[in-house]
Short mmCIF file of C-alpha atoms and ligand atoms in Angstrom, two decimals:
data_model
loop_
_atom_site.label_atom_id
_atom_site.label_comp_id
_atom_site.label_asym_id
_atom_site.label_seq_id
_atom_site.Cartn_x
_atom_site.Cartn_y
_atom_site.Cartn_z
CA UNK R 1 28.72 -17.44 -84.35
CA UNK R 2 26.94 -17.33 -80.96
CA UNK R 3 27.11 -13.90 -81.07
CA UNK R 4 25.04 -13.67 -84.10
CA UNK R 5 22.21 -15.91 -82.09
CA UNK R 6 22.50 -13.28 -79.19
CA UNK R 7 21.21 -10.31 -81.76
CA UNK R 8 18.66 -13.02 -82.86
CA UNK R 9 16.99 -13.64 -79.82
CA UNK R 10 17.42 -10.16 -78.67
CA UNK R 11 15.30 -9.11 -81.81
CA UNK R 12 12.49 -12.48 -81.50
CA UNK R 13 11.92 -10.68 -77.71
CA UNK R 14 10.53 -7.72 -79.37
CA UNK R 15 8.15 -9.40 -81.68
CA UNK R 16 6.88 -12.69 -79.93
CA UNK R 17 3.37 -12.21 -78.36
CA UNK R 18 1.71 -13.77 -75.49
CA UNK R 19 -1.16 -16.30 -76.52
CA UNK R 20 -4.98 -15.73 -76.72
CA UNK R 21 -6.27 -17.43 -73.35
CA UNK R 22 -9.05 -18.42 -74.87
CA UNK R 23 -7.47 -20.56 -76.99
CA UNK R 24 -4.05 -21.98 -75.27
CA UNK R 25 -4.14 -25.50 -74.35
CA UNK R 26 -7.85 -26.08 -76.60
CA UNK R 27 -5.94 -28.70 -78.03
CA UNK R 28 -3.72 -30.23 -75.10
CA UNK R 29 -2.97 -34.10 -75.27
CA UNK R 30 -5.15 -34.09 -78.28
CA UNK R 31 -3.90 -36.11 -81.41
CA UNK R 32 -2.59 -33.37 -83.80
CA UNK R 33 -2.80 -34.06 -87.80
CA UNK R 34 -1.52 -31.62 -90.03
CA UNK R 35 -2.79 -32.54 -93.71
CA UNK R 36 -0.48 -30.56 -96.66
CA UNK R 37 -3.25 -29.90 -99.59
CA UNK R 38 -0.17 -29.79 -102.35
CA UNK R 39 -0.54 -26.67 -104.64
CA UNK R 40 -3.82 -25.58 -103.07
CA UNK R 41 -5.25 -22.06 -103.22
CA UNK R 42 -7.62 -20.63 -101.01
CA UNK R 43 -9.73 -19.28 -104.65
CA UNK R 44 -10.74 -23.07 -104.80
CA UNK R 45 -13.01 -22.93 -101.66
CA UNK R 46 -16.46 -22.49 -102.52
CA UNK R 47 -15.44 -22.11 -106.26
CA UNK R 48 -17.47 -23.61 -108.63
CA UNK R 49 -16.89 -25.53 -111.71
CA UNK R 50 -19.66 -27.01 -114.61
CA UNK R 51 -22.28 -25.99 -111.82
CA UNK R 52 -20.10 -28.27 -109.39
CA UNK R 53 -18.42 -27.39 -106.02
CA UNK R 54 -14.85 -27.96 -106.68
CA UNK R 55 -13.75 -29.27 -103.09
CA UNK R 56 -16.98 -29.59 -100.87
CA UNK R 57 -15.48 -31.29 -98.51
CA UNK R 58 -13.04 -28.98 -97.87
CA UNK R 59 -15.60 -25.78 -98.23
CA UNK R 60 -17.64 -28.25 -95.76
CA UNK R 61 -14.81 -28.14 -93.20
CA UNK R 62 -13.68 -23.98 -94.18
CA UNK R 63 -17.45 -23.31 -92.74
CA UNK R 64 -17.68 -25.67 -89.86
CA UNK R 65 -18.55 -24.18 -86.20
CA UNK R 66 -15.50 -26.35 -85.25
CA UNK R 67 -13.16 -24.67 -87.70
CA UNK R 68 -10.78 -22.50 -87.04
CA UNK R 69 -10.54 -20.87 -91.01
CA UNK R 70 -8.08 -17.51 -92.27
CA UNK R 71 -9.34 -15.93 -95.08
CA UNK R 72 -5.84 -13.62 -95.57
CA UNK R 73 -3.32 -16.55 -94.76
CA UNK R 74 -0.63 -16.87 -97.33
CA UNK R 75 1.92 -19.13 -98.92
CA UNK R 76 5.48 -17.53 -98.41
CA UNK R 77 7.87 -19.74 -100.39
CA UNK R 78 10.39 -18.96 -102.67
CA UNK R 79 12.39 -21.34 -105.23
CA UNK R 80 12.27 -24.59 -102.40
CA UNK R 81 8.62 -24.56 -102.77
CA UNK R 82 6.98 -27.96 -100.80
CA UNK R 83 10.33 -27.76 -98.71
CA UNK R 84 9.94 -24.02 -97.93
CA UNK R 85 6.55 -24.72 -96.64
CA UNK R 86 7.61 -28.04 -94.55
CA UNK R 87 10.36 -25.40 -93.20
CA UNK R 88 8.35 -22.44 -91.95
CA UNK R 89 5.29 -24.31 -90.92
CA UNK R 90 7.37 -26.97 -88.93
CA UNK R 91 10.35 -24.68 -87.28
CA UNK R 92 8.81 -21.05 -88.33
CA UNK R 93 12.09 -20.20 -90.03
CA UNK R 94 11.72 -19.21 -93.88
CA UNK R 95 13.02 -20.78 -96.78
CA UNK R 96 16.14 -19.53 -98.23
CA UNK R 97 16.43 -16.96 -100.92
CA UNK R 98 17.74 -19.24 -103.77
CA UNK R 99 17.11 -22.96 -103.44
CA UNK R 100 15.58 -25.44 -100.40
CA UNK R 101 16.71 -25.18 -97.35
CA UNK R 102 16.01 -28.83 -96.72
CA UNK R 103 18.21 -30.18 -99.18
CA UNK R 104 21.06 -27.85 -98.36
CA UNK R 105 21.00 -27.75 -94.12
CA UNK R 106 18.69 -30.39 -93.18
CA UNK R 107 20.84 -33.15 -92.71
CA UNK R 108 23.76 -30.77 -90.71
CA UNK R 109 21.91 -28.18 -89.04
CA UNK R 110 20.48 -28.21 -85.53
CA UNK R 111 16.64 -27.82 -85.50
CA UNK R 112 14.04 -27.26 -82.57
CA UNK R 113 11.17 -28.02 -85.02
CA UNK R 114 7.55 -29.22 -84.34
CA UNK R 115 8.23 -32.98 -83.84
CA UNK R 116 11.00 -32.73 -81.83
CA UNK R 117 9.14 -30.39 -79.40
CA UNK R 118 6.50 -32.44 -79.13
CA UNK R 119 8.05 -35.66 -78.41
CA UNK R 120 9.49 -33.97 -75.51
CA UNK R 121 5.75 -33.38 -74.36
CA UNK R 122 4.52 -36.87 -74.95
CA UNK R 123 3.90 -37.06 -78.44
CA UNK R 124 4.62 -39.88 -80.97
CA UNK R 125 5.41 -38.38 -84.48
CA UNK R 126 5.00 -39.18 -87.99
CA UNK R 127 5.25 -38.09 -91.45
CA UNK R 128 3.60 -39.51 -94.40
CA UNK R 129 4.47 -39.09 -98.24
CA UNK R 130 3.93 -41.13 -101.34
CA UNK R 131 6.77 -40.31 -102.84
CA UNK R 132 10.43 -41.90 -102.05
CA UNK R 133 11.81 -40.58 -99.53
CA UNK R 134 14.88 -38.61 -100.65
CA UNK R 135 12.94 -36.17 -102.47
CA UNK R 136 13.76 -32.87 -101.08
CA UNK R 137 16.00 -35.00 -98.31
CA UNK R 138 12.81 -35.75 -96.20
CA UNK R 139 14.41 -38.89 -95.17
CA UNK R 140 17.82 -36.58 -93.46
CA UNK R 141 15.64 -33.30 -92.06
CA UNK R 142 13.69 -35.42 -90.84
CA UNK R 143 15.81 -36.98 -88.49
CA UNK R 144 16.77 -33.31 -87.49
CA UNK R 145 13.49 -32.67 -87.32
CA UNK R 146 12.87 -35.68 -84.81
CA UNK R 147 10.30 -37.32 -86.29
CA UNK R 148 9.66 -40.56 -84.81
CA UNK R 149 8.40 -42.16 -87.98
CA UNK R 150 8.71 -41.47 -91.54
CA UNK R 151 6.04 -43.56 -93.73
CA UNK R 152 7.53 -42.92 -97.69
CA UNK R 153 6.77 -45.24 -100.65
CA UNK R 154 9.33 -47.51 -98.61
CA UNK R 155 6.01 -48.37 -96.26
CA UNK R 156 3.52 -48.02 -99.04
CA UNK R 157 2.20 -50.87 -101.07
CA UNK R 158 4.07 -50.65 -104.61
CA UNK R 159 1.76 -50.72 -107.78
CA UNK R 160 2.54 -48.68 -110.83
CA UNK R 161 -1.60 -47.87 -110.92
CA UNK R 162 -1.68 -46.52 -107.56
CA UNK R 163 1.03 -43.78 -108.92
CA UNK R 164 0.39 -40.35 -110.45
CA UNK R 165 2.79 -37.86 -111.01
CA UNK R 166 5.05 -37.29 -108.10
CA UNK R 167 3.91 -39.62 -106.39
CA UNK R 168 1.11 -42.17 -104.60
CA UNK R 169 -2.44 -40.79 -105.34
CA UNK R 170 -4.40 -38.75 -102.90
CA UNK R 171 -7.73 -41.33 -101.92
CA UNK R 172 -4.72 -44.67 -101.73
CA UNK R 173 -2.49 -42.77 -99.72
CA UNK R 174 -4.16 -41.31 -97.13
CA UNK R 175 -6.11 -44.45 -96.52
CA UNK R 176 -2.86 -46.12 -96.53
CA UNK R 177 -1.96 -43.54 -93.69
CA UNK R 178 -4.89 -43.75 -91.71
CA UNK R 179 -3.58 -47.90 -91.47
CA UNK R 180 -0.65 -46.64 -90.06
CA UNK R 181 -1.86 -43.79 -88.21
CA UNK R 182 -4.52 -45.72 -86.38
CA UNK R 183 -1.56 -48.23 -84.64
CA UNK R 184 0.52 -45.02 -83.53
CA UNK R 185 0.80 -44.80 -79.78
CA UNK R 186 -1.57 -41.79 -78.61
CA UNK R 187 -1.44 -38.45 -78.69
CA UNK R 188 0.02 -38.69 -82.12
CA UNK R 189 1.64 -35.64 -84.12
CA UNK R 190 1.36 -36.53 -87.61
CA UNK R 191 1.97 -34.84 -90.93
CA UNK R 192 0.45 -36.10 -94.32
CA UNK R 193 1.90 -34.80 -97.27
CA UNK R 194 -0.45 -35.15 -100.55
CA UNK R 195 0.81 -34.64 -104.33
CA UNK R 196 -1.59 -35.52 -106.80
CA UNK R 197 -2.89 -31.74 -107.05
CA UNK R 198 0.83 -31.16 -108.16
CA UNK R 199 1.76 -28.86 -111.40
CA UNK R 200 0.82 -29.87 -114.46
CA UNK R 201 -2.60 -31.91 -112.99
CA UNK R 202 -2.61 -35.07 -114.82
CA UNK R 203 -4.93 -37.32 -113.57
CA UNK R 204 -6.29 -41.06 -115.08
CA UNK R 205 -9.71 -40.95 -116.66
CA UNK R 206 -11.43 -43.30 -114.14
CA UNK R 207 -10.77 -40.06 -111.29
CA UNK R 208 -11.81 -37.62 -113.26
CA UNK R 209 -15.04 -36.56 -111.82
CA UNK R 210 -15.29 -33.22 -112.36
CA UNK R 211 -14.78 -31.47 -116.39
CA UNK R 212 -11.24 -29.38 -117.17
CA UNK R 213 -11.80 -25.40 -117.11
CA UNK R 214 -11.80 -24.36 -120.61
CA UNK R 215 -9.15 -21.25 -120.14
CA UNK R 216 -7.17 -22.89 -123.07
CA UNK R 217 -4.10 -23.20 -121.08
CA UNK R 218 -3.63 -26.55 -120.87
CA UNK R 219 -1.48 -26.39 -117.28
CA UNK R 220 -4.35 -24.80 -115.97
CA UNK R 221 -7.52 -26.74 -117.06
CA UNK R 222 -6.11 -29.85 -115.21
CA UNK R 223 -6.51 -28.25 -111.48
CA UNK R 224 -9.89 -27.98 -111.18
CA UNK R 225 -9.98 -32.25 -111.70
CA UNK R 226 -6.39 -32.81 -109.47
CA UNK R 227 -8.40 -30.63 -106.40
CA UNK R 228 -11.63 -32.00 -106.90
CA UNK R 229 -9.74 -35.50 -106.59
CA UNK R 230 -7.84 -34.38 -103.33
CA UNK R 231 -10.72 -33.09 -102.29
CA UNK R 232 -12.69 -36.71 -101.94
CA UNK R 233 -9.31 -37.96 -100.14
CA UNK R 234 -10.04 -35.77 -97.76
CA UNK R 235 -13.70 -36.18 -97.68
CA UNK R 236 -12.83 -40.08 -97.47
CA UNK R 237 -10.26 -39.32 -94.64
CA UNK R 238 -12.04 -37.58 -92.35
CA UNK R 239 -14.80 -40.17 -92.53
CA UNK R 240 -12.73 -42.57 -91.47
CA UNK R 241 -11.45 -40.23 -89.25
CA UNK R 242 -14.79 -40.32 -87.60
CA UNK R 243 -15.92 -43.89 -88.01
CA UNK R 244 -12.37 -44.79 -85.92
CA UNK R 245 -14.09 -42.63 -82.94
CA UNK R 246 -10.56 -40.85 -83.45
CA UNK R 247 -11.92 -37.46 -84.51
CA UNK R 248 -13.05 -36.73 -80.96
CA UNK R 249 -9.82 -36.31 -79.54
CA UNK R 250 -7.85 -35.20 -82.63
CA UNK R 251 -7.27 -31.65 -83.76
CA UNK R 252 -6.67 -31.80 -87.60
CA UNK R 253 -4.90 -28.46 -89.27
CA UNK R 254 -5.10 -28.04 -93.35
CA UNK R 255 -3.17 -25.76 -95.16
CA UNK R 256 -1.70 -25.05 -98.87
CA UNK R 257 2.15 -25.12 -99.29
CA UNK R 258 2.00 -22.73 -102.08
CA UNK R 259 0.17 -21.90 -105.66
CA UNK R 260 -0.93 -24.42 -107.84
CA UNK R 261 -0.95 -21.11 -110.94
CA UNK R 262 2.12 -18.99 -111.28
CA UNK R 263 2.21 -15.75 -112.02
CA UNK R 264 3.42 -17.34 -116.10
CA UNK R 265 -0.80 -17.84 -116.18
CA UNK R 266 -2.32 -14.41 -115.32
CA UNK R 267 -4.34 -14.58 -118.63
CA UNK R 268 -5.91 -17.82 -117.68
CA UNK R 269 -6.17 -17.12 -114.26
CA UNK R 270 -8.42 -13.95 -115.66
CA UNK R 271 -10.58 -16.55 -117.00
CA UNK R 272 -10.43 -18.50 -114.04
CA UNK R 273 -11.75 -15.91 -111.62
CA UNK R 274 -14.00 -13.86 -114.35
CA UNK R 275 -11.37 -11.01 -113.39
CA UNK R 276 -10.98 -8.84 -116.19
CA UNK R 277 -7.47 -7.07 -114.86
CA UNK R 278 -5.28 -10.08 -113.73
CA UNK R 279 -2.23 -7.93 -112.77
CA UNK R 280 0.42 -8.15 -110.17
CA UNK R 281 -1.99 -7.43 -107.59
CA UNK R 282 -4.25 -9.56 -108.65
CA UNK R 283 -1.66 -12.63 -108.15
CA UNK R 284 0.04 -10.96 -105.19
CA UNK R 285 -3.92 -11.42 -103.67
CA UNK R 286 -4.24 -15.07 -104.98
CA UNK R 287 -1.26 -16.09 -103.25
CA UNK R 288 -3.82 -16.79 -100.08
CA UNK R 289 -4.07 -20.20 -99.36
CA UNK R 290 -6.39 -22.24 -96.74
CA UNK R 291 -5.24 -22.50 -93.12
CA UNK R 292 -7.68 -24.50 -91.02
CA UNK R 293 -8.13 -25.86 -87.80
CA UNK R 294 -10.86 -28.35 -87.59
CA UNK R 295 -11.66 -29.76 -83.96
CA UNK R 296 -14.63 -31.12 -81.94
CA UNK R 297 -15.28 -28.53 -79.69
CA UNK R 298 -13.22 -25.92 -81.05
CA UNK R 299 -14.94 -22.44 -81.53
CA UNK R 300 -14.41 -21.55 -84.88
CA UNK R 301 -15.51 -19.23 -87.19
CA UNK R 302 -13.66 -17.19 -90.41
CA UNK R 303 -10.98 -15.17 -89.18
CA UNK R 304 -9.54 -12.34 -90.94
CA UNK R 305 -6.07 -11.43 -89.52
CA UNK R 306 -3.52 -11.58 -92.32
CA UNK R 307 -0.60 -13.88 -91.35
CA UNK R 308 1.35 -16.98 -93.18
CA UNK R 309 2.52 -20.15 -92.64
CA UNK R 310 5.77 -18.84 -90.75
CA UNK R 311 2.83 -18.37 -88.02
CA UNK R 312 1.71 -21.86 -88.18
CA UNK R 313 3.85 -23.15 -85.80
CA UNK R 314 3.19 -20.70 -82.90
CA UNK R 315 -0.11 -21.02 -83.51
CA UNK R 316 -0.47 -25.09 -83.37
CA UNK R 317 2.15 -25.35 -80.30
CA UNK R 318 -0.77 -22.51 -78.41
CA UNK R 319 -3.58 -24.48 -78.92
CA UNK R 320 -1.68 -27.36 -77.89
CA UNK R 321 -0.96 -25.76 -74.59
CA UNK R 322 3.01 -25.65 -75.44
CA UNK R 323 4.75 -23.02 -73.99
CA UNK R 324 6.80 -21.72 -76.86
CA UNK R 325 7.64 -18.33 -76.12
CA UNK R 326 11.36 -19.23 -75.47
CA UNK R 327 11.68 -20.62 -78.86
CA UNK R 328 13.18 -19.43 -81.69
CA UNK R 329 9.97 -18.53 -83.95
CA UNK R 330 9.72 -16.14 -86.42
CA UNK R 331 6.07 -15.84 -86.26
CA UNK R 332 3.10 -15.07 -84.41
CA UNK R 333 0.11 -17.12 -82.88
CA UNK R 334 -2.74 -16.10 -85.73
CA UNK R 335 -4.80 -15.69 -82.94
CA UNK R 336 -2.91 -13.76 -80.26
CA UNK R 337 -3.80 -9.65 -79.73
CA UNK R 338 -1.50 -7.71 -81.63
CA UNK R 339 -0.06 -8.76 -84.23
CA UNK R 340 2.10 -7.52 -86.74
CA UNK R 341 -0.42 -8.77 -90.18
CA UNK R 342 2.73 -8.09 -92.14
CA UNK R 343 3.36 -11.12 -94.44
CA UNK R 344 6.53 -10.72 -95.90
CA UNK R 345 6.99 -12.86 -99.33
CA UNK R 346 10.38 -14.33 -99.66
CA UNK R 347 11.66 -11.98 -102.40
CA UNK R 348 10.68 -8.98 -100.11
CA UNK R 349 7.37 -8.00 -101.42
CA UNK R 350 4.47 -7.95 -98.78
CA UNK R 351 0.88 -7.81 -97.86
CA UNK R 352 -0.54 -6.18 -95.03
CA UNK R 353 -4.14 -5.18 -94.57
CA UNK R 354 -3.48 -1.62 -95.69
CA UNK R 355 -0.54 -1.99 -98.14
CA UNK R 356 0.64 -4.67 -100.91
CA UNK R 357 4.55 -4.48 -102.33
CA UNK R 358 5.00 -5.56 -105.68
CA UNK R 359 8.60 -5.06 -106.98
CA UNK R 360 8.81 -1.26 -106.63
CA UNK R 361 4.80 -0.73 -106.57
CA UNK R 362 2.39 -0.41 -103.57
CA UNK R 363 -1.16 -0.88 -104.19
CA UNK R 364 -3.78 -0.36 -101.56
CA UNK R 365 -4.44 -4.06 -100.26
CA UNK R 366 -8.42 -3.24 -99.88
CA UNK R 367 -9.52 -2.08 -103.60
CA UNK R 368 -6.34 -2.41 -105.60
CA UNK R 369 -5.32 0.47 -106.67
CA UNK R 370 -1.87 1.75 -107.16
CA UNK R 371 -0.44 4.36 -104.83
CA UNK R 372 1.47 7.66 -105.36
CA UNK R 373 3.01 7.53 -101.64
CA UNK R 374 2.29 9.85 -99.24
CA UNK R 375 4.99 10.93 -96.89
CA UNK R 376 3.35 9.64 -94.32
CA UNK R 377 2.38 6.53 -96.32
CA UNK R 378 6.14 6.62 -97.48
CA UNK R 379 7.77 6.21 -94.06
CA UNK R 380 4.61 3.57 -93.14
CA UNK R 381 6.24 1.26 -95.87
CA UNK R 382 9.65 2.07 -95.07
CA UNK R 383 8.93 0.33 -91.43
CA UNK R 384 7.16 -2.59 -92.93
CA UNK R 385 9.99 -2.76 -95.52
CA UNK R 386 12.37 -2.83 -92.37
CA UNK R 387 10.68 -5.65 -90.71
CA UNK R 388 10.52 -7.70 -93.66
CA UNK R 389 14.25 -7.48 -94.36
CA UNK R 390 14.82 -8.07 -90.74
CA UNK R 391 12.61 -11.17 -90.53
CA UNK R 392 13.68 -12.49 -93.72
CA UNK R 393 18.08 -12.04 -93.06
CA UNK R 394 17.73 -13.08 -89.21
CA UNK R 395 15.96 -16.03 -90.17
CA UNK R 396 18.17 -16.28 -93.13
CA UNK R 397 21.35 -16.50 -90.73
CA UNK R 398 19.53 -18.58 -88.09
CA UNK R 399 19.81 -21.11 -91.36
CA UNK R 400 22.92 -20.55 -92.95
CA UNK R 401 25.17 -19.98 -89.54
CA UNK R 402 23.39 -23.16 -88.26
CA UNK R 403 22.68 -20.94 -85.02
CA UNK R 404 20.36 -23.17 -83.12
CA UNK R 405 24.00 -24.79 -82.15
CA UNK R 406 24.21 -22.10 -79.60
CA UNK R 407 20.45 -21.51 -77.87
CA UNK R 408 17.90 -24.16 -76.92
CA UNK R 409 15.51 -23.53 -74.29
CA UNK R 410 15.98 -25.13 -71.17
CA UNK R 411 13.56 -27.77 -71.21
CA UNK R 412 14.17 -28.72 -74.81
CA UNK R 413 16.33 -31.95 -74.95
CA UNK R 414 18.85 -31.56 -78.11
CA UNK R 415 17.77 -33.95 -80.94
CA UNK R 416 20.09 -36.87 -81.55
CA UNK R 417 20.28 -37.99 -85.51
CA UNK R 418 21.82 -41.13 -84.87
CA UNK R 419 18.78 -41.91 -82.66
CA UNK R 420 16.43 -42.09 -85.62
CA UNK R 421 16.18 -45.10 -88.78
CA UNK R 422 13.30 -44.81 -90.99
CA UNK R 423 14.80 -48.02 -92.96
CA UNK R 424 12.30 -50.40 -92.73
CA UNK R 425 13.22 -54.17 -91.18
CA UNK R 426 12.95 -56.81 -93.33
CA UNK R 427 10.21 -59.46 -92.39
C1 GP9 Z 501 7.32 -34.33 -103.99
C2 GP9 Z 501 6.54 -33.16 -103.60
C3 GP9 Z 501 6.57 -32.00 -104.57
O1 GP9 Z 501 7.73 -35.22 -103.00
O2 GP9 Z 501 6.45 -32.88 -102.27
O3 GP9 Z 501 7.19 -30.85 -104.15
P1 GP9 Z 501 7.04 -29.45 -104.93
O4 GP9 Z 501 7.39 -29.69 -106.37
O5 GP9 Z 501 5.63 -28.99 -104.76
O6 GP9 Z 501 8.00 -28.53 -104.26
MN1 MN Z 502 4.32 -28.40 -103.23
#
């Protein structure tokens, strides 16, 4: 009830941090495209393949003086997957411990979620998927979400060639997109969601530019192609991006929803990485996936602070010149002072820069190597333990009690479902 949301917001006073100055309002009344690299780990940048780059456009982008790149940034889903991502990096509220989130509180619940806020500061919004549109019920969140414009297969030209998998492939959809995207009233917020790089990589032979791994496991040797092929979207996209004179005043933000190669693969993943001890640590550390922020203008560089994408959203809304410490956020700008670096994982395990929990096991995050605690290392872990169950159950309830019923802040203008149609007109 609304008392619950009072302990919520008492606790989100203690950990929400003021922005870096140098960075709030980079981005203000600049287009803002967010581009989901499905399954995408951050191993793939500037890994090589048959003598071959992988992705070189995206290692091309990763090393840009205009990127914004974090080298410790990590996925943080549990069984929702794709929807837990959508969840934290959109409202910065986690997934749910069993099941998405989406699916089972998007249509009720009230949200305050990226779209929404930034309609309410001028923006016109869109999402983009080639998939239909009640998978993971994008086409009900959505509308809680207040997205102005959802562009599924519905929009998309229908031709069983263009499909792979789950859905439209990479290069036709984001073309498709940038059709749309380039007729959307300005500054735009828009979110692409790609799916060819999706679990188990098929791919047709006439896209298959790059040779399968040879790691034997055949739902492995497939990812190298399925990147490399989302890779040249993207490479295609942001040339287009450029040729439409759009890129000047657009800030585009990549990131991986989650692993392409569970933990089922270690052996291969050995292989993979010419590791010779693919352990738990080993795929706790491969659970890093890219987070960048390209922009004309921007100063980049590699930054190392460990975060996840349940920081995404304070981050974007900073650069963006939002004011958004009244919001309920569970995490922190990536490049305010003082942070936390704890990234909890949705079963409870962590990563911080000193200390990784695996189950009942702590390895030392730098080299690796399993720890006997130390009392003082013991009651170190016991307070990172503490915030990680506190994130993760006040989030949880924020979710479950549908809290956001009972706090908005002032300026925010409650979203209205009935408000929103993503059926498209005949005609
Ligand atoms: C399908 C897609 C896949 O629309 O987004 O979701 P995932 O299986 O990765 O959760
Ligand atoms: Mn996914």
């Amino acid at each position: 009830d609304s008392s619950d949301m009072k302990s919520v917001l008492k606790y989100l006073k203690t950990s929400r941090l003021a922005p870096n100055s140098q960075y709030f309002g980079k981005a203000k009344g600049k287009n803002i495209i967010v581009i989901h690299l499905e399954s995408f780990q951050q191993f793939l940048i500037d890994f090589k393949w048959d003598g071959q780059e992988v992705t070189p456009n995206l290692n091309k982008i990763y090393h840009d003086n205009n990127t914004l790149s974090f080298s410790n940034f990590f996925h943080q889903v549990g069984t929702g997957k794709t929807a837990d991502a959508e969840m934290m990096m959109e409202n910065s509220l986690f997934g749910l411990p069993e099941g998405p989130a989406m699916v089972q509180y998007g249509t009720t619940n009230t949200f305050q979620a990226a779209p929404a806020i930034l309609d309410q500061k001028g923006y016109t919004t869109a999402a983009f998927h080639g998939d239909v549109p009640s998978f993971w019920n994008r086409e009900n969140t959505y509308k809680s979400w207040g997205y102005d414009f959802f562009f599924s297969t519905n929009y998309l030209p229908k031709k069983a060639s263009y499909m792979e998998n789950y859905g439209m492939k990479d290069k036709i959809f984001m073309m498709e997109s940038a059709n749309y995207l380039q007729r959307l009233p300005q500054p735009f917020y828009a979110k692409l969601i790609t799916v060819t790089n999706h679990y188990p990589y098929p791919l047709d032979k006439a896209n298959q530019t790059i040779p399968k791994t040879d790691t034997g496991d055949n739902t492995v040797d497939g990812y190298v192609q399925t990147a490399h092929y989302l890779d040249q979207s993207i490479g295609e996209f942001m040339a287009w991006l450029k040729d439409s004179g759009m890129e000047k005043n657009t800030m585009v933000v990549f990131y991986g929803d989650h692993y392409g190669i569970s933990a089922n693969h270690k052996k291969a993943m050995a292989k993979l990485t010419g590791k010779e001890n693919f352990g738990n640590y080993e795929n706790a550390m491969y659970q890093r996936v890219p987070f960048m922020i390209h922009m004309d203008g921007l100063q980049g560089g590699v930054k190392t602070t460990y975060g996840g994408e349940i920081d995404a959203l304070p981050t974007i809304l900073d650069l963006a010149g939002v004011q958004n410490t009244d919001t309920v956020q569970f995490g922190q700008d990536l490049l305010a002072d003082n942070r936390n670096q704890i990234v909890p994982f949705r079963n409870g395990d962590f990563v911080t820069p000193q200390y990784t929990k695996v189950g009942s096991t702590y390895y030392n995050t730098q080299d690796g190597k399993q720890l006997k605690l130390t009392d003082a290392q013991k009651q170190d872990v016991e307070k990172i333990n503490n915030h990680v169950q506190t994130q993760l159950s006040f989030s949880d309830k924020v979710i479950t009690g549908d809290l956001l019923r009972f706090y908005k802040p002032d300026w925010f203008k409650k979203v209205v479902k009935s408000d929103y149609n993503y059926n498209r007109k005949k005609g």
